Amino acid sequence: LARTDHDELIQHKIPGLGKVKAMELSAAMELGLRIAERCRKNQKLFKIESPLDAYKAIEPAAADATQEYFWILLLDTKNQLLRNPVEVSMGLLDSTPVHPREIFTEAIRYRAKSIILCHNHPSGDPTPSSQDIKITRHLIDASKLLDIPIRDHLIIGRTHCDPPVYVSIR
């Protein structure tokens, strides 16, 4: 919606969305984009230099999760986060479906130079399963076709622990 201009909104002929409402939406989106850009410029970018840095970036999203989630961290050319972690999939107690299409759609959308895969094990044990290894290999193969490298795959165990409980598949 943020990338849709006024004329394109009107072309879709959505009931209740006339010229005036389309202009209001376009203006609101532009204002939101400007505010977000100002915030982004004032915010110190979080650089990922180690698996621990990746853990720190994903830990707030993974905290207290009772289901398995799959996220990606989108990185720029300097390994800085482009945005907050992106939730790609929410699964069941012990699994979550993941497909390259969902992973790389977001990476392409935000023009990520590379990504880090992350998911949690609600059991608290971050030991990679054979399925974790299989999906990592599958996604690495896909990443090579798109030239968007996968820097790591983090599996988060328990959160709020010292030291943190996670495994880097890298």
PDB file of N, CA, C and O in Angstrom, residues 107-151:
ATOM      1  N   ALA A 107      13.242 -11.008   1.645  1.00  0.00           N
ATOM      2  CA  ALA A 107      14.621 -10.572   1.402  1.00  0.00           C
ATOM      3  C   ALA A 107      14.704  -9.694   0.159  1.00  0.00           C
ATOM      4  O   ALA A 107      15.402  -8.674   0.153  1.00  0.00           O
ATOM      5  N   ILE A 108      13.992 -10.060  -0.872  1.00  0.00           N
ATOM      6  CA  ILE A 108      13.982  -9.268  -2.107  1.00  0.00           C
ATOM      7  C   ILE A 108      13.238  -7.958  -1.881  1.00  0.00           C
ATOM      8  O   ILE A 108      13.695  -6.889  -2.306  1.00  0.00           O
ATOM      9  N   ARG A 109      12.131  -8.035  -1.199  1.00  0.00           N
ATOM     10  CA  ARG A 109      11.312  -6.841  -0.940  1.00  0.00           C
ATOM     11  C   ARG A 109      12.112  -5.745  -0.233  1.00  0.00           C
ATOM     12  O   ARG A 109      11.979  -4.567  -0.537  1.00  0.00           O
ATOM     13  N   TYR A 110      12.932  -6.135   0.728  1.00  0.00           N
ATOM     14  CA  TYR A 110      13.709  -5.158   1.487  1.00  0.00           C
ATOM     15  C   TYR A 110      15.132  -5.009   0.965  1.00  0.00           C
ATOM     16  O   TYR A 110      15.958  -4.369   1.596  1.00  0.00           O
ATOM     17  N   ARG A 111      15.417  -5.639  -0.169  1.00  0.00           N
ATOM     18  CA  ARG A 111      16.720  -5.544  -0.835  1.00  0.00           C
ATOM     19  C   ARG A 111      17.869  -5.947   0.095  1.00  0.00           C
ATOM     20  O   ARG A 111      18.891  -5.265   0.189  1.00  0.00           O
ATOM     21  N   ALA A 112      17.670  -7.054   0.775  1.00  0.00           N
ATOM     22  CA  ALA A 112      18.687  -7.550   1.699  1.00  0.00           C
ATOM     23  C   ALA A 112      19.889  -8.080   0.935  1.00  0.00           C
ATOM     24  O   ALA A 112      19.742  -8.737  -0.100  1.00  0.00           O
ATOM     25  N   LYS A 113      21.064  -7.802   1.432  1.00  0.00           N
ATOM     26  CA  LYS A 113      22.299  -8.324   0.855  1.00  0.00           C
ATOM     27  C   LYS A 113      22.521  -9.762   1.305  1.00  0.00           C
ATOM     28  O   LYS A 113      23.035 -10.598   0.574  1.00  0.00           O
ATOM     29  N   SER A 114      22.127 -10.060   2.554  1.00  0.00           N
ATOM     30  CA  SER A 114      22.220 -11.413   3.097  1.00  0.00           C
ATOM     31  C   SER A 114      21.169 -11.555   4.190  1.00  0.00           C
ATOM     32  O   SER A 114      20.558 -10.570   4.610  1.00  0.00           O
ATOM     33  N   ILE A 115      20.961 -12.802   4.643  1.00  0.00           N
ATOM     34  CA  ILE A 115      19.967 -13.044   5.679  1.00  0.00           C
ATOM     35  C   ILE A 115      20.501 -14.043   6.699  1.00  0.00           C
ATOM     36  O   ILE A 115      21.454 -14.770   6.430  1.00  0.00           O
ATOM     37  N   ILE A 116      19.869 -14.024   7.858  1.00  0.00           N
ATOM     38  CA  ILE A 116      20.119 -15.027   8.887  1.00  0.00           C
ATOM     39  C   ILE A 116      18.773 -15.662   9.211  1.00  0.00           C
ATOM     40  O   ILE A 116      17.789 -14.954   9.466  1.00  0.00           O
ATOM     41  N   LEU A 117      18.736 -16.978   9.163  1.00  0.00           N
ATOM     42  CA  LEU A 117      17.531 -17.725   9.514  1.00  0.00           C
ATOM     43  C   LEU A 117      17.503 -17.921  11.025  1.00  0.00           C
ATOM     44  O   LEU A 117      18.546 -18.143  11.640  1.00  0.00           O
ATOM     45  N   CYS A 118      16.324 -17.859  11.619  1.00  0.00           N
ATOM     46  CA  CYS A 118      16.186 -18.073  13.056  1.00  0.00           C
ATOM     47  C   CYS A 118      14.873 -18.802  13.322  1.00  0.00           C
ATOM     48  O   CYS A 118      13.863 -18.491  12.686  1.00  0.00           O
ATOM     49  N   HIS A 119      14.899 -19.748  14.214  1.00  0.00           N
ATOM     50  CA  HIS A 119      13.652 -20.312  14.711  1.00  0.00           C
ATOM     51  C   HIS A 119      13.861 -20.789  16.138  1.00  0.00           C
ATOM     52  O   HIS A 119      14.978 -20.914  16.600  1.00  0.00           O
ATOM     53  N   ASN A 120      12.755 -20.980  16.820  1.00  0.00           N
ATOM     54  CA  ASN A 120      12.824 -21.375  18.223  1.00  0.00           C
ATOM     55  C   ASN A 120      12.389 -22.821  18.393  1.00  0.00           C
ATOM     56  O   ASN A 120      11.672 -23.374  17.558  1.00  0.00           O
ATOM     57  N   HIS A 121      12.853 -23.420  19.459  1.00  0.00           N
ATOM     58  CA  HIS A 121      12.379 -24.721  19.910  1.00  0.00           C
ATOM     59  C   HIS A 121      11.701 -24.479  21.249  1.00  0.00           C
ATOM     60  O   HIS A 121      12.387 -24.259  22.252  1.00  0.00           O
ATOM     61  N   PRO A 122      10.370 -24.493  21.288  1.00  0.00           N
ATOM     62  CA  PRO A 122       9.668 -24.224  22.543  1.00  0.00           C
ATOM     63  C   PRO A 122      10.029 -25.185  23.674  1.00  0.00           C
ATOM     64  O   PRO A 122       9.862 -24.843  24.839  1.00  0.00           O
ATOM     65  N   SER A 123      10.576 -26.347  23.326  1.00  0.00           N
ATOM     66  CA  SER A 123      10.990 -27.298  24.372  1.00  0.00           C
ATOM     67  C   SER A 123      12.139 -26.743  25.200  1.00  0.00           C
ATOM     68  O   SER A 123      12.393 -27.205  26.304  1.00  0.00           O
ATOM     69  N   GLY A 124      12.855 -25.746  24.639  1.00  0.00           N
ATOM     70  CA  GLY A 124      14.008 -25.179  25.327  1.00  0.00           C
ATOM     71  C   GLY A 124      15.323 -25.803  24.902  1.00  0.00           C
ATOM     72  O   GLY A 124      16.383 -25.262  25.182  1.00  0.00           O
ATOM     73  N   ASP A 125      15.285 -26.927  24.204  1.00  0.00           N
ATOM     74  CA  ASP A 125      16.490 -27.606  23.735  1.00  0.00           C
ATOM     75  C   ASP A 125      16.779 -27.168  22.297  1.00  0.00           C
ATOM     76  O   ASP A 125      16.034 -27.512  21.388  1.00  0.00           O
ATOM     77  N   PRO A 126      17.860 -26.423  22.076  1.00  0.00           N
ATOM     78  CA  PRO A 126      18.142 -25.904  20.741  1.00  0.00           C
ATOM     79  C   PRO A 126      18.858 -26.887  19.813  1.00  0.00           C
ATOM     80  O   PRO A 126      19.260 -26.512  18.709  1.00  0.00           O
ATOM     81  N   THR A 127      19.003 -28.129  20.210  1.00  0.00           N
ATOM     82  CA  THR A 127      19.696 -29.106  19.371  1.00  0.00           C
ATOM     83  C   THR A 127      18.994 -29.224  18.022  1.00  0.00           C
ATOM     84  O   THR A 127      17.781 -29.465  17.968  1.00  0.00           O
ATOM     85  N   PRO A 128      19.737 -29.043  16.920  1.00  0.00           N
ATOM     86  CA  PRO A 128      19.115 -29.120  15.590  1.00  0.00           C
ATOM     87  C   PRO A 128      18.591 -30.528  15.295  1.00  0.00           C
ATOM     88  O   PRO A 128      19.271 -31.520  15.560  1.00  0.00           O
ATOM     89  N   SER A 129      17.401 -30.597  14.750  1.00  0.00           N
ATOM     90  CA  SER A 129      16.837 -31.876  14.326  1.00  0.00           C
ATOM     91  C   SER A 129      17.315 -32.168  12.900  1.00  0.00           C
ATOM     92  O   SER A 129      17.861 -31.300  12.221  1.00  0.00           O
ATOM     93  N   SER A 130      17.095 -33.380  12.438  1.00  0.00           N
ATOM     94  CA  SER A 130      17.453 -33.710  11.057  1.00  0.00           C
ATOM     95  C   SER A 130      16.653 -32.841  10.089  1.00  0.00           C
ATOM     96  O   SER A 130      17.148 -32.439   9.044  1.00  0.00           O
ATOM     97  N   GLN A 131      15.412 -32.507  10.455  1.00  0.00           N
ATOM     98  CA  GLN A 131      14.590 -31.624   9.609  1.00  0.00           C
ATOM     99  C   GLN A 131      15.172 -30.209   9.584  1.00  0.00           C
ATOM    100  O   GLN A 131      15.142 -29.545   8.542  1.00  0.00           O
ATOM    101  N   ASP A 132      15.710 -29.732  10.700  1.00  0.00           N
ATOM    102  CA  ASP A 132      16.353 -28.415  10.733  1.00  0.00           C
ATOM    103  C   ASP A 132      17.530 -28.369   9.759  1.00  0.00           C
ATOM    104  O   ASP A 132      17.699 -27.394   9.020  1.00  0.00           O
ATOM    105  N   ILE A 133      18.339 -29.406   9.769  1.00  0.00           N
ATOM    106  CA  ILE A 133      19.500 -29.478   8.871  1.00  0.00           C
ATOM    107  C   ILE A 133      19.029 -29.555   7.423  1.00  0.00           C
ATOM    108  O   ILE A 133      19.564 -28.859   6.543  1.00  0.00           O
ATOM    109  N   LYS A 134      18.010 -30.352   7.171  1.00  0.00           N
ATOM    110  CA  LYS A 134      17.491 -30.526   5.806  1.00  0.00           C
ATOM    111  C   LYS A 134      16.957 -29.203   5.246  1.00  0.00           C
ATOM    112  O   LYS A 134      17.273 -28.826   4.122  1.00  0.00           O
ATOM    113  N   ILE A 135      16.150 -28.491   6.024  1.00  0.00           N
ATOM    114  CA  ILE A 135      15.581 -27.230   5.538  1.00  0.00           C
ATOM    115  C   ILE A 135      16.668 -26.183   5.362  1.00  0.00           C
ATOM    116  O   ILE A 135      16.619 -25.382   4.435  1.00  0.00           O
ATOM    117  N   THR A 136      17.680 -26.193   6.225  1.00  0.00           N
ATOM    118  CA  THR A 136      18.791 -25.244   6.082  1.00  0.00           C
ATOM    119  C   THR A 136      19.499 -25.482   4.755  1.00  0.00           C
ATOM    120  O   THR A 136      19.768 -24.529   4.008  1.00  0.00           O
ATOM    121  N   ARG A 137      19.795 -26.727   4.443  1.00  0.00           N
ATOM    122  CA  ARG A 137      20.457 -27.038   3.166  1.00  0.00           C
ATOM    123  C   ARG A 137      19.586 -26.640   1.978  1.00  0.00           C
ATOM    124  O   ARG A 137      20.079 -26.093   0.992  1.00  0.00           O
ATOM    125  N   HIS A 138      18.304 -26.915   2.084  1.00  0.00           N
ATOM    126  CA  HIS A 138      17.363 -26.569   1.013  1.00  0.00           C
ATOM    127  C   HIS A 138      17.339 -25.050   0.781  1.00  0.00           C
ATOM    128  O   HIS A 138      17.378 -24.579  -0.359  1.00  0.00           O
ATOM    129  N   LEU A 139      17.291 -24.285   1.867  1.00  0.00           N
ATOM    130  CA  LEU A 139      17.256 -22.825   1.742  1.00  0.00           C
ATOM    131  C   LEU A 139      18.590 -22.272   1.247  1.00  0.00           C
ATOM    132  O   LEU A 139      18.621 -21.284   0.503  1.00  0.00           O
ATOM    133  N   ILE A 140      19.702 -22.896   1.628  1.00  0.00           N
ATOM    134  CA  ILE A 140      21.010 -22.463   1.125  1.00  0.00           C
ATOM    135  C   ILE A 140      21.080 -22.672  -0.376  1.00  0.00           C
ATOM    136  O   ILE A 140      21.578 -21.807  -1.115  1.00  0.00           O
ATOM    137  N   ASP A 141      20.569 -23.793  -0.860  1.00  0.00           N
ATOM    138  CA  ASP A 141      20.534 -24.029  -2.312  1.00  0.00           C
ATOM    139  C   ASP A 141      19.730 -22.944  -3.021  1.00  0.00           C
ATOM    140  O   ASP A 141      20.145 -22.416  -4.049  1.00  0.00           O
ATOM    141  N   ALA A 142      18.585 -22.599  -2.464  1.00  0.00           N
ATOM    142  CA  ALA A 142      17.749 -21.545  -3.051  1.00  0.00           C
ATOM    143  C   ALA A 142      18.457 -20.197  -2.994  1.00  0.00           C
ATOM    144  O   ALA A 142      18.371 -19.400  -3.937  1.00  0.00           O
ATOM    145  N   SER A 143      19.177 -19.941  -1.915  1.00  0.00           N
ATOM    146  CA  SER A 143      19.856 -18.648  -1.759  1.00  0.00           C
ATOM    147  C   SER A 143      20.930 -18.442  -2.827  1.00  0.00           C
ATOM    148  O   SER A 143      21.177 -17.323  -3.257  1.00  0.00           O
ATOM    149  N   LYS A 144      21.543 -19.527  -3.248  1.00  0.00           N
ATOM    150  CA  LYS A 144      22.579 -19.430  -4.278  1.00  0.00           C
ATOM    151  C   LYS A 144      21.991 -18.994  -5.614  1.00  0.00           C
ATOM    152  O   LYS A 144      22.614 -18.225  -6.340  1.00  0.00           O
ATOM    153  N   LEU A 145      20.788 -19.455  -5.916  1.00  0.00           N
ATOM    154  CA  LEU A 145      20.130 -19.053  -7.160  1.00  0.00           C
ATOM    155  C   LEU A 145      19.810 -17.560  -7.174  1.00  0.00           C
ATOM    156  O   LEU A 145      19.872 -16.906  -8.206  1.00  0.00           O
ATOM    157  N   LEU A 146      19.460 -17.033  -6.009  1.00  0.00           N
ATOM    158  CA  LEU A 146      19.061 -15.624  -5.908  1.00  0.00           C
ATOM    159  C   LEU A 146      20.212 -14.698  -5.523  1.00  0.00           C
ATOM    160  O   LEU A 146      20.030 -13.485  -5.487  1.00  0.00           O
ATOM    161  N   ASP A 147      21.360 -15.269  -5.216  1.00  0.00           N
ATOM    162  CA  ASP A 147      22.521 -14.497  -4.794  1.00  0.00           C
ATOM    163  C   ASP A 147      22.222 -13.661  -3.539  1.00  0.00           C
ATOM    164  O   ASP A 147      22.597 -12.500  -3.439  1.00  0.00           O
ATOM    165  N   ILE A 148      21.498 -14.285  -2.614  1.00  0.00           N
ATOM    166  CA  ILE A 148      21.243 -13.691  -1.299  1.00  0.00           C
ATOM    167  C   ILE A 148      21.750 -14.704  -0.275  1.00  0.00           C
ATOM    168  O   ILE A 148      21.023 -15.612   0.121  1.00  0.00           O
ATOM    169  N   PRO A 149      23.010 -14.584   0.132  1.00  0.00           N
ATOM    170  CA  PRO A 149      23.600 -15.589   1.021  1.00  0.00           C
ATOM    171  C   PRO A 149      22.897 -15.698   2.370  1.00  0.00           C
ATOM    172  O   PRO A 149      22.412 -14.711   2.920  1.00  0.00           O
ATOM    173  N   ILE A 150      22.863 -16.915   2.872  1.00  0.00           N
ATOM    174  CA  ILE A 150      22.397 -17.172   4.232  1.00  0.00           C
ATOM    175  C   ILE A 150      23.641 -17.246   5.105  1.00  0.00           C
ATOM    176  O   ILE A 150      24.475 -18.115   4.923  1.00  0.00           O
ATOM    177  N   ARG A 151      23.760 -16.307   6.029  1.00  0.00           N
ATOM    178  CA  ARG A 151      24.957 -16.215   6.866  1.00  0.00           C
ATOM    179  C   ARG A 151      24.952 -17.213   8.019  1.00  0.00           C
ATOM    180  O   ARG A 151      26.007 -17.605   8.503  1.00  0.00           O
TER     181      ARG A 151
END
